[in-house]
Tab-separated table of C-alpha atoms in Angstrom:
chain	number	residue	atom	x	y	z
A	11	MET	CA	-140.465	3.114	-162.586
A	12	CYS	CA	-143.671	3.543	-164.616
A	13	GLY	CA	-146.575	2.098	-166.462
A	14	ILE	CA	-147.080	3.150	-170.062
A	15	ALA	CA	-150.100	3.166	-172.373
A	16	LEU	CA	-150.311	4.308	-176.005
A	17	ILE	CA	-152.856	4.339	-178.843
A	18	LEU	CA	-151.494	5.148	-182.305
A	19	GLY	CA	-153.673	5.802	-185.340
A	20	ASP	CA	-156.495	7.970	-186.625
A	21	GLY	CA	-159.577	7.949	-184.452
A	22	ALA	CA	-157.720	7.024	-181.277
A	23	GLU	CA	-160.401	6.721	-178.582
A	24	ARG	CA	-159.899	8.888	-175.509
A	25	VAL	CA	-162.356	6.899	-173.388
A	26	LEU	CA	-160.469	3.690	-174.137
A	27	PHE	CA	-157.153	5.419	-173.476
A	28	ASP	CA	-158.384	6.613	-170.087
A	29	ARG	CA	-159.401	3.044	-169.203
A	30	MET	CA	-155.992	1.758	-170.258
A	31	LEU	CA	-154.237	4.285	-168.029
A	32	ALA	CA	-156.598	3.671	-165.116
A	33	ALA	CA	-155.807	-0.061	-165.215
A	34	ILE	CA	-152.134	0.658	-164.473
A	35	ALA	CA	-152.612	3.654	-162.164
A	36	PRO	CA	-150.979	1.923	-159.140
A	37	ARG	CA	-147.658	1.752	-161.029
A	38	GLY	CA	-146.981	5.476	-160.627
A	39	ASP	CA	-147.247	8.604	-158.498
A	40	VAL	CA	-148.481	10.888	-161.248
A	41	GLU	CA	-150.358	10.469	-164.541
A	42	GLU	CA	-148.840	12.314	-167.523
A	43	THR	CA	-150.145	12.397	-171.104
A	44	LEU	CA	-149.421	13.758	-174.572
A	45	CYS	CA	-152.406	13.611	-176.899
A	46	ASP	CA	-153.647	14.601	-180.361
A	47	GLU	CA	-156.219	13.164	-182.786
A	48	ALA	CA	-154.041	10.326	-184.041
A	49	MET	CA	-151.859	9.699	-181.004
A	50	LEU	CA	-152.580	9.195	-177.323
A	51	LEU	CA	-149.489	8.674	-175.162
A	52	GLY	CA	-149.450	8.306	-171.392
A	53	THR	CA	-147.500	7.181	-168.361
A	54	GLN	CA	-148.182	6.482	-164.735
A	55	ARG	CA	-144.799	7.727	-163.552
A	56	LEU	CA	-143.123	6.523	-160.374
A	57	GLN	CA	-140.820	9.427	-159.545
A	58	ILE	CA	-137.331	8.118	-158.760
A	59	VAL	CA	-134.605	9.761	-160.916
A	60	ASP	CA	-134.709	13.570	-161.424
A	61	ARG	CA	-138.198	13.513	-159.968
A	62	GLU	CA	-139.199	17.064	-160.907
A	63	ARG	CA	-137.914	17.306	-164.477
A	64	ALA	CA	-138.202	13.796	-165.940
A	65	VAL	CA	-141.762	14.401	-167.124
A	66	GLN	CA	-143.237	11.886	-169.552
A	67	PRO	CA	-143.969	11.364	-172.316
A	68	TRP	CA	-140.526	12.905	-172.860
A	69	THR	CA	-140.158	14.742	-176.154
A	70	SER	CA	-137.056	15.537	-178.182
A	71	ALA	CA	-135.931	19.172	-178.335
A	72	ASP	CA	-137.434	19.576	-181.814
A	73	GLY	CA	-140.690	17.882	-180.799
A	74	ALA	CA	-140.335	15.210	-183.483
A	75	TRP	CA	-140.045	12.236	-181.129
A	76	ALA	CA	-141.776	11.193	-177.903
A	77	LEU	CA	-140.736	8.541	-175.395
A	78	CYS	CA	-142.865	6.477	-173.001
A	79	TYR	CA	-140.453	4.646	-170.739
A	80	ASN	CA	-140.644	2.147	-167.894
A	81	GLY	CA	-137.635	1.061	-165.856
A	82	GLU	CA	-134.113	2.218	-165.170
A	83	VAL	CA	-130.912	2.406	-167.220
A	84	PHE	CA	-128.255	2.085	-164.534
A	85	ASN	CA	-125.333	3.366	-166.626
A	86	TYR	CA	-127.170	6.540	-167.620
A	87	ARG	CA	-124.579	8.823	-166.000
A	88	GLU	CA	-121.804	7.417	-168.204
A	89	LEU	CA	-124.040	7.568	-171.276
A	90	ARG	CA	-125.017	11.132	-170.436
A	91	THR	CA	-121.356	12.157	-170.368
A	92	GLU	CA	-120.773	10.400	-173.687
A	93	LEU	CA	-123.781	12.076	-175.313
A	94	LEU	CA	-122.696	15.510	-174.090
A	95	GLY	CA	-119.306	14.869	-175.661
A	96	LEU	CA	-121.071	14.072	-178.927
A	97	GLY	CA	-122.770	17.469	-178.887
A	98	HIS	CA	-126.174	16.647	-177.393
A	99	GLN	CA	-127.834	19.428	-175.413
A	100	LEU	CA	-129.552	17.868	-172.385
A	101	ARG	CA	-132.306	19.455	-170.338
A	102	SER	CA	-132.390	17.159	-167.317
A	103	SER	CA	-130.271	14.756	-165.309
A	104	SER	CA	-132.622	11.826	-165.872
A	105	ASP	CA	-132.143	8.425	-167.444
A	106	THR	CA	-135.397	9.054	-169.330
A	107	GLU	CA	-133.802	11.778	-171.429
A	108	VAL	CA	-130.673	9.674	-171.915
A	109	VAL	CA	-132.746	6.830	-173.395
A	110	LEU	CA	-134.289	9.095	-176.043
A	111	GLU	CA	-131.057	10.933	-176.844
A	112	ALA	CA	-129.214	7.619	-177.115
A	113	PHE	CA	-131.855	6.419	-179.564
A	114	LEU	CA	-131.501	9.613	-181.605
A	115	GLU	CA	-127.718	9.134	-181.663
A	116	TRP	CA	-127.423	5.388	-182.252
A	117	GLY	CA	-130.844	4.323	-183.495
A	118	GLU	CA	-131.658	0.667	-182.957
A	119	ASP	CA	-128.119	0.053	-181.708
A	120	ALA	CA	-128.871	2.156	-178.607
A	121	VAL	CA	-130.153	-0.924	-176.740
A	122	HIS	CA	-126.641	-2.365	-176.862
A	123	HIS	CA	-125.456	0.659	-174.858
A	124	PHE	CA	-128.025	0.233	-172.071
A	125	ARG	CA	-127.362	-1.603	-168.833
A	126	GLY	CA	-130.684	-1.817	-167.136
A	127	GLU	CA	-134.188	-3.133	-166.650
A	128	PHE	CA	-136.479	-1.389	-169.132
A	129	ALA	CA	-139.326	-1.415	-171.616
A	130	PHE	CA	-140.065	1.598	-173.782
A	131	ALA	CA	-141.761	3.007	-176.867
A	132	VAL	CA	-140.281	5.808	-179.013
A	133	VAL	CA	-142.867	7.431	-181.277
A	134	GLU	CA	-142.168	9.403	-184.438
A	135	ARG	CA	-144.908	11.985	-184.009
A	136	SER	CA	-145.260	12.941	-187.684
A	137	THR	CA	-146.053	9.362	-188.799
A	138	GLY	CA	-147.127	7.457	-185.696
A	139	ARG	CA	-144.382	4.891	-186.259
A	140	VAL	CA	-143.137	3.431	-182.992
A	141	TYR	CA	-139.958	1.679	-181.936
A	142	LEU	CA	-140.396	-0.839	-179.106
A	143	ALA	CA	-137.675	-2.392	-176.946
A	144	ARG	CA	-137.540	-4.611	-173.868
A	145	ASP	CA	-134.617	-5.487	-171.610
A	146	PRO	CA	-132.692	-8.719	-172.253
A	147	VAL	CA	-134.151	-10.813	-169.420
A	148	GLY	CA	-137.651	-9.331	-169.403
A	149	VAL	CA	-137.616	-7.678	-165.987
A	150	LYS	CA	-139.954	-4.978	-167.302
A	151	PRO	CA	-143.091	-5.944	-169.259
A	152	LEU	CA	-144.448	-4.716	-172.607
A	153	TYR	CA	-147.490	-5.802	-174.648
A	154	TRP	CA	-149.410	-4.707	-177.740
A	155	SER	CA	-152.674	-5.311	-179.579
A	156	GLU	CA	-154.352	-4.035	-182.755
A	157	ARG	CA	-157.908	-2.955	-183.534
A	158	GLY	CA	-159.412	-0.879	-186.313
A	159	GLY	CA	-156.045	0.000	-187.843
A	160	ARG	CA	-154.788	1.356	-184.536
A	161	LEU	CA	-151.882	0.021	-182.463
A	162	HIS	CA	-152.312	-0.199	-178.692
A	163	ILE	CA	-149.312	-0.622	-176.372
A	164	ALA	CA	-149.177	-1.046	-172.596
A	165	SER	CA	-147.192	-2.322	-169.628
A	166	GLU	CA	-149.774	-4.872	-168.496
A	167	VAL	CA	-152.281	-7.221	-170.088
A	168	LYS	CA	-155.130	-5.788	-168.000
A	169	SER	CA	-154.534	-2.419	-169.635
A	170	LEU	CA	-155.186	-3.945	-173.074
A	171	VAL	CA	-158.190	-6.082	-172.145
A	172	PRO	CA	-160.623	-3.201	-172.941
A	173	VAL	CA	-159.279	-3.158	-176.513
A	174	GLY	CA	-161.082	-6.456	-177.022
A	175	THR	CA	-158.547	-8.193	-179.270
A	176	ALA	CA	-155.619	-10.552	-178.872
A	177	VAL	CA	-152.743	-9.335	-176.709
A	178	THR	CA	-149.159	-10.073	-177.759
A	179	GLU	CA	-146.045	-9.875	-175.577
A	180	VAL	CA	-142.868	-8.129	-176.675
A	181	PRO	CA	-140.390	-10.929	-175.829
A	182	PRO	CA	-137.378	-10.221	-173.622
A	183	GLY	CA	-134.361	-8.952	-175.516
A	184	HIS	CA	-136.427	-7.981	-178.577
A	185	HIS	CA	-136.921	-4.691	-180.388
A	186	GLY	CA	-138.425	-3.390	-183.609
A	187	TRP	CA	-140.871	-1.082	-185.363
A	188	GLY	CA	-144.639	-0.934	-185.686
A	189	GLY	CA	-147.320	1.643	-186.233
A	190	PRO	CA	-150.961	2.269	-187.136
A	191	GLY	CA	-152.097	-0.611	-189.330
A	192	SER	CA	-148.716	-2.300	-188.955
A	193	ALA	CA	-148.080	-4.935	-186.294
A	194	PRO	CA	-144.670	-4.615	-184.626
A	195	GLN	CA	-141.945	-6.515	-186.465
A	196	LEU	CA	-139.651	-7.597	-183.655
A	197	ALA	CA	-136.251	-9.264	-183.660
A	198	PRO	CA	-133.870	-10.316	-180.878
A	199	TYR	CA	-130.936	-8.068	-180.060
A	200	VAL	CA	-129.834	-10.482	-177.322
A	201	ASP	CA	-130.254	-14.260	-177.347
A	202	LEU	CA	-130.126	-15.441	-173.739
A	203	MET	CA	-129.646	-19.051	-174.750
A	204	ARG	CA	-126.468	-18.223	-176.669
A	205	LEU	CA	-124.860	-15.883	-174.173
A	206	GLY	CA	-121.276	-16.843	-173.513
A	207	GLU	CA	-121.079	-19.231	-176.479
A	208	ASP	CA	-118.205	-17.275	-177.988
A	209	GLU	CA	-116.226	-17.427	-174.733
A	210	ASP	CA	-114.438	-20.314	-173.036
A	211	PRO	CA	-116.187	-22.115	-170.179
A	212	ILE	CA	-114.863	-21.287	-166.730
A	213	GLU	CA	-113.783	-24.611	-165.254
A	214	ASP	CA	-111.516	-23.385	-162.452
A	215	PRO	CA	-113.504	-22.963	-159.193
A	216	ASP	CA	-111.263	-20.195	-157.836
A	217	GLU	CA	-111.584	-18.149	-161.023
A	218	ALA	CA	-115.343	-18.719	-161.076
A	219	MET	CA	-115.714	-17.559	-157.477
A	220	LYS	CA	-113.643	-14.436	-158.104
A	221	LEU	CA	-115.653	-13.484	-161.202
A	222	VAL	CA	-119.030	-14.190	-159.593
A	223	ARG	CA	-118.131	-12.094	-156.567
A	224	SER	CA	-116.971	-9.141	-158.661
A	225	ALA	CA	-119.993	-9.279	-160.987
A	226	LEU	CA	-122.559	-9.399	-158.182
A	227	GLU	CA	-120.903	-6.603	-156.218
A	228	ASP	CA	-120.890	-4.387	-159.295
A	229	SER	CA	-124.490	-5.254	-160.125
A	230	ILE	CA	-125.697	-4.262	-156.674
A	231	ARG	CA	-123.566	-1.102	-156.697
A	232	VAL	CA	-125.264	0.337	-159.781
A	233	ARG	CA	-128.715	-0.533	-158.431
A	234	VAL	CA	-128.312	1.435	-155.195
A	235	ASP	CA	-127.275	4.633	-156.990
A	236	THR	CA	-130.175	6.685	-155.637
A	237	ASP	CA	-130.847	9.326	-153.001
A	238	LEU	CA	-133.902	7.377	-151.818
A	239	THR	CA	-134.115	4.798	-149.055
A	240	VAL	CA	-133.428	1.341	-150.480
A	241	GLY	CA	-135.381	-1.679	-149.288
A	242	VAL	CA	-134.274	-5.309	-149.459
A	243	ILE	CA	-136.693	-8.211	-149.682
A	244	LEU	CA	-135.131	-10.537	-147.115
A	245	SER	CA	-136.061	-14.194	-146.764
A	246	GLY	CA	-133.036	-15.043	-144.660
A	247	GLY	CA	-131.658	-17.217	-147.446
A	248	VAL	CA	-128.318	-16.948	-149.214
A	249	ASP	CA	-129.385	-14.658	-152.079
A	250	SER	CA	-131.365	-12.091	-150.118
A	251	ALA	CA	-128.813	-12.079	-147.291
A	252	LEU	CA	-126.013	-11.353	-149.761
A	253	THR	CA	-128.108	-8.571	-151.230
A	254	LEU	CA	-128.709	-7.015	-147.821
A	255	LEU	CA	-125.055	-7.293	-146.777
A	256	HIS	CA	-123.958	-5.440	-149.908
A	257	VAL	CA	-126.723	-2.846	-149.813
A	258	GLN	CA	-125.928	-1.964	-146.210
A	259	ALA	CA	-122.263	-1.478	-147.109
A	260	MET	CA	-122.972	0.609	-150.202
A	261	HIS	CA	-126.148	2.508	-149.210
A	262	PRO	CA	-126.577	2.633	-145.420
A	263	ASP	CA	-130.062	4.183	-145.703
A	264	CYS	CA	-131.678	0.784	-146.098
A	265	VAL	CA	-134.422	-1.325	-144.545
A	266	ALA	CA	-135.253	-5.020	-144.794
A	267	PHE	CA	-138.711	-6.520	-145.352
A	268	THR	CA	-139.646	-10.114	-144.527
A	269	VAL	CA	-142.962	-11.928	-144.931
A	270	GLY	CA	-143.971	-15.185	-143.269
A	271	THR	CA	-145.909	-16.904	-140.524
A	272	SER	CA	-144.869	-16.171	-136.971
A	273	ASP	CA	-143.002	-19.480	-136.629
A	274	SER	CA	-141.441	-19.592	-140.114
A	275	ASP	CA	-137.740	-20.183	-140.680
A	276	ASP	CA	-137.612	-17.100	-142.909
A	277	LEU	CA	-138.570	-14.797	-140.050
A	278	ARG	CA	-136.181	-16.506	-137.653
A	279	TYR	CA	-133.161	-16.216	-139.965
A	280	ALA	CA	-134.056	-12.706	-141.142
A	281	ARG	CA	-134.529	-11.402	-137.594
A	282	ARG	CA	-131.185	-12.783	-136.523
A	283	LEU	CA	-129.333	-11.281	-139.491
A	284	THR	CA	-130.909	-7.817	-139.273
A	285	SER	CA	-130.302	-7.744	-135.524
A	286	GLU	CA	-126.625	-8.557	-136.002
A	287	LEU	CA	-126.291	-5.931	-138.748
A	288	GLY	CA	-128.353	-3.261	-137.000
A	289	VAL	CA	-130.590	-2.876	-140.071
A	290	PRO	CA	-134.204	-1.693	-139.589
A	291	HIS	CA	-136.515	-4.638	-140.184
A	292	GLU	CA	-140.176	-4.661	-141.174
A	293	VAL	CA	-141.903	-7.993	-140.579
A	294	ILE	CA	-145.171	-8.893	-142.283
A	295	GLU	CA	-146.701	-11.787	-140.360
A	296	LEU	CA	-149.232	-13.885	-142.212
A	297	ARG	CA	-151.900	-16.209	-140.847
A	298	PRO	CA	-152.747	-18.744	-143.572
A	299	ASN	CA	-156.214	-19.413	-142.134
A	300	ALA	CA	-156.992	-15.709	-142.504
A	301	LEU	CA	-156.543	-15.811	-146.297
A	302	ARG	CA	-159.798	-15.802	-148.243
A	303	PHE	CA	-160.904	-16.528	-151.790
A	304	ASP	CA	-161.095	-12.798	-152.482
A	305	ASP	CA	-157.392	-12.568	-151.633
A	306	VAL	CA	-156.656	-15.275	-154.188
A	307	ARG	CA	-158.795	-13.536	-156.788
A	308	THR	CA	-156.997	-10.237	-156.150
A	309	ALA	CA	-153.590	-11.912	-156.411
A	310	ILE	CA	-154.526	-13.473	-159.760
A	311	GLY	CA	-155.817	-10.167	-161.121
A	312	MET	CA	-152.807	-8.227	-159.945
A	313	SER	CA	-150.152	-10.720	-161.082
A	314	GLU	CA	-151.883	-11.840	-164.312
A	315	LEU	CA	-150.697	-15.361	-163.496
A	316	THR	CA	-152.702	-18.573	-163.335
A	317	GLU	CA	-150.266	-21.336	-162.337
A	318	TYR	CA	-150.740	-22.689	-158.825
A	319	GLY	CA	-147.210	-21.985	-157.545
A	320	ASP	CA	-147.091	-18.512	-159.077
A	321	ILE	CA	-150.412	-17.611	-157.472
A	322	ILE	CA	-149.225	-18.715	-154.032
A	323	ASN	CA	-146.140	-16.521	-154.380
A	324	ALA	CA	-148.266	-13.597	-155.600
A	325	LEU	CA	-150.607	-14.094	-152.646
A	326	VAL	CA	-147.631	-13.804	-150.283
A	327	SER	CA	-146.060	-10.901	-152.207
A	328	LYS	CA	-149.141	-8.676	-152.161
A	329	PRO	CA	-149.105	-7.852	-148.410
A	330	LEU	CA	-145.311	-7.682	-148.526
A	331	PHE	CA	-145.279	-4.860	-151.066
A	332	GLU	CA	-148.265	-3.173	-149.470
A	333	ARG	CA	-146.080	-2.782	-146.372
A	334	VAL	CA	-143.145	-1.526	-148.438
A	335	HIS	CA	-145.424	1.135	-149.952
A	336	ARG	CA	-146.832	2.160	-146.561
A	337	CYS	CA	-143.274	2.642	-145.309
A	338	GLY	CA	-142.678	5.145	-148.121
A	339	VAL	CA	-140.017	3.020	-149.831
A	340	LYS	CA	-140.024	3.193	-153.643
A	341	VAL	CA	-136.931	1.151	-154.516
A	342	VAL	CA	-136.178	-2.372	-153.307
A	343	LEU	CA	-133.692	-5.054	-154.315
A	344	SER	CA	-134.468	-8.757	-154.308
A	345	GLY	CA	-132.554	-11.984	-154.799
A	346	ASP	CA	-134.778	-13.237	-157.613
A	347	GLY	CA	-133.026	-15.014	-160.464
A	348	SER	CA	-130.207	-16.579	-158.467
A	349	ASP	CA	-131.922	-19.953	-158.196
A	350	GLU	CA	-132.450	-20.055	-161.954
A	351	LEU	CA	-128.885	-18.985	-162.764
A	352	PHE	CA	-126.998	-21.016	-160.172
A	353	GLY	CA	-128.972	-24.236	-159.731
A	354	GLY	CA	-131.032	-23.419	-156.670
A	355	TYR	CA	-133.868	-25.898	-157.181
A	356	ASP	CA	-134.140	-29.503	-156.004
A	357	MET	CA	-134.789	-30.643	-159.562
A	358	TYR	CA	-131.158	-29.909	-160.442
A	359	ARG	CA	-129.902	-32.488	-157.946
A	360	ASP	CA	-131.798	-35.508	-159.220
A	361	VAL	CA	-130.862	-35.566	-162.908
A	362	GLY	CA	-127.773	-35.887	-165.086
A	363	ASP	CA	-125.648	-32.997	-166.280
A	364	ASP	CA	-127.242	-32.792	-169.744
A	365	LEU	CA	-130.765	-32.554	-168.379
A	366	ARG	CA	-129.613	-30.109	-165.708
A	367	GLN	CA	-128.349	-27.773	-168.436
A	368	ARG	CA	-131.651	-28.026	-170.327
A	369	LEU	CA	-133.593	-27.317	-167.134
A	370	PHE	CA	-131.319	-24.372	-166.467
A	371	GLN	CA	-131.991	-22.899	-169.911
A	372	HIS	CA	-135.729	-23.550	-169.602
A	373	LYS	CA	-135.864	-21.694	-166.290
A	374	ILE	CA	-133.984	-18.690	-167.668
A	375	ARG	CA	-136.113	-18.558	-170.815
A	376	ASN	CA	-139.351	-18.471	-168.812
A	377	LEU	CA	-138.391	-16.132	-165.980
A	378	SER	CA	-140.214	-13.208	-167.583
A	379	ARG	CA	-143.490	-15.156	-167.498
A	380	THR	CA	-143.135	-16.513	-163.975
A	381	GLU	CA	-141.057	-15.011	-161.157
A	382	LEU	CA	-140.295	-11.710	-162.869
A	383	GLN	CA	-143.932	-11.181	-163.807
A	384	ARG	CA	-145.004	-11.861	-160.238
A	385	VAL	CA	-142.361	-9.482	-158.873
A	386	ASP	CA	-143.209	-6.708	-161.346
A	387	ARG	CA	-146.972	-6.823	-160.885
A	388	THR	CA	-147.084	-7.177	-157.112
A	389	SER	CA	-144.424	-4.522	-156.492
A	390	MET	CA	-145.436	-1.999	-159.156
A	391	GLY	CA	-149.068	-2.655	-158.263
A	392	ASN	CA	-148.139	-0.971	-154.992
A	393	GLY	CA	-145.959	1.788	-156.438
A	394	VAL	CA	-142.654	0.035	-155.666
A	395	GLU	CA	-139.828	-0.663	-158.123
A	396	THR	CA	-138.010	-3.957	-157.560
A	397	ARG	CA	-134.498	-4.255	-158.958
A	398	VAL	CA	-132.948	-7.683	-159.496
A	399	PRO	CA	-129.132	-7.631	-159.286
A	400	PHE	CA	-128.720	-11.357	-159.945
A	401	LEU	CA	-130.180	-10.802	-163.421
A	402	ASP	CA	-127.732	-8.159	-164.585
A	403	LEU	CA	-126.773	-9.199	-168.111
A	404	ALA	CA	-123.081	-9.469	-167.192
A	405	LEU	CA	-123.923	-11.888	-164.387
A	406	VAL	CA	-126.273	-13.898	-166.629
A	407	ARG	CA	-123.527	-14.156	-169.261
A	408	LEU	CA	-121.082	-15.299	-166.603
A	409	ALA	CA	-123.512	-17.929	-165.277
A	410	MET	CA	-123.919	-19.291	-168.804
A	411	ARG	CA	-120.171	-19.952	-168.900
A	412	LEU	CA	-120.119	-21.937	-165.661
A	413	PRO	CA	-120.480	-25.711	-165.880
A	414	ILE	CA	-123.371	-27.144	-163.943
A	415	GLY	CA	-120.863	-28.898	-161.683
A	416	LEU	CA	-119.882	-25.547	-160.168
A	417	LYS	CA	-123.530	-24.729	-159.480
A	418	VAL	CA	-124.564	-28.030	-157.911
A	419	ARG	CA	-121.736	-29.915	-156.198
A	420	ASP	CA	-121.861	-32.717	-153.617
A	421	GLY	CA	-125.613	-32.192	-153.303
A	422	VAL	CA	-125.198	-28.494	-152.486
A	423	GLU	CA	-127.168	-26.065	-154.648
A	424	LYS	CA	-125.674	-22.686	-155.599
A	425	TRP	CA	-122.289	-24.041	-154.542
A	426	VAL	CA	-120.253	-21.370	-156.339
A	427	ILE	CA	-122.267	-18.564	-154.708
A	428	ARG	CA	-121.874	-20.036	-151.232
A	429	GLN	CA	-118.138	-20.481	-151.723
A	430	ALA	CA	-117.519	-17.106	-153.365
A	431	PHE	CA	-118.937	-15.271	-150.349
A	432	ALA	CA	-117.918	-17.705	-147.605
A	433	ASP	CA	-116.055	-14.950	-145.761
A	434	LEU	CA	-119.006	-12.563	-145.867
A	435	LEU	CA	-122.025	-14.761	-145.193
A	436	PRO	CA	-122.686	-15.830	-141.613
A	437	ASP	CA	-122.223	-19.577	-141.397
A	438	TYR	CA	-125.854	-20.172	-140.401
A	439	ILE	CA	-126.966	-18.446	-143.626
A	440	ARG	CA	-124.360	-20.058	-145.866
A	441	ARG	CA	-125.381	-23.540	-144.742
A	442	ARG	CA	-129.119	-22.917	-144.933
A	443	PRO	CA	-130.793	-24.970	-147.690
A	444	LYS	CA	-133.082	-23.390	-150.263
A	445	ASN	CA	-136.764	-23.002	-149.363
A	446	PRO	CA	-139.431	-21.763	-151.776
A	447	MET	CA	-141.070	-18.428	-151.036
A	448	SER	CA	-144.390	-20.091	-150.210
A	449	HIS	CA	-142.622	-22.140	-147.476
A	450	SER	CA	-142.488	-19.000	-145.316
């Protein structure tokens, strides 16, 4: 939804602040700031919810607090109703206002009320103290650095490079306070590795399939609650096909986007599915021999990634999201996260159950630094917000309760997903094996 940049502390440098905001300019439609001598707050806002009134930085009615916010809280309508019942006077119909009012009502416990993909900073304007929070899985990014007694905060590393000091990530599922001369003291409010520990494992395949189906349907439903056209990143695989099938049923104003070489399996499967569904389909054909070193350099700079596989995926994602932006689509859904949650990689097939579980946890723990970082930077770098229904916290918690034997069975990866939606997925999609994005 946005990129944010803040400098807190006496002597905050406007030239530096302008450079920080310029570095994340592609993340939004409009630049908005709130500045005084000891506080420079800004957003590059991508206008999605209550586009005219949800101006940032959003301030409380008494002017005491200011919010810089990136992302979406999908249950904001329910929270808005609850806050009105508690006596709050609201001035918009945006999730931005709901985030700040929820913080004013519940303090640090507000994050437990949010269902969404978010990273935000709430500033106490009289002191410069700031409360930072990031969503449980790390879909949305947040970083900070210190220099000269001032605290600098931003959505991307490149925005903090001009500060000239070490950059620190706010980890997924963490929150806490910082301020001028005081590094943020952060603590987890969600521990991904312990999700579901206090609940019984789900051993029965039929129960698992029923719960997975319900959780995914609900996750997609809340993510298509918009009056804008919704795009789907479609590879023609199980996860993206399921996403498209649900989006079309819930939000008919949709369009699919597929990237690949002219003879790739992804294009072949995606064209067949969109033709059968009657869904508009944008195809981005790549010619590998046309890619140049400058394209690689741009992909590295945009994604802020350096691992070989991540760079290849970023290189493919860049033209994909450029096309999404040119088509005027601001919101897309993708199938990212399913492979990590439900055993979609070859490595899960070749090891014992104990090591599979450790690999599973390792993949989940590092999503925010790999796939999610690539998705955020390459989409938001083109003014597009990507929502990831497979990483809804309820679905993550459910996946943690499933034994690995329901995820990989008889050599079939994502077995429980394929079985849960056997009646919905075309057979040629359901039986298609997993291919990495770069395979296209």
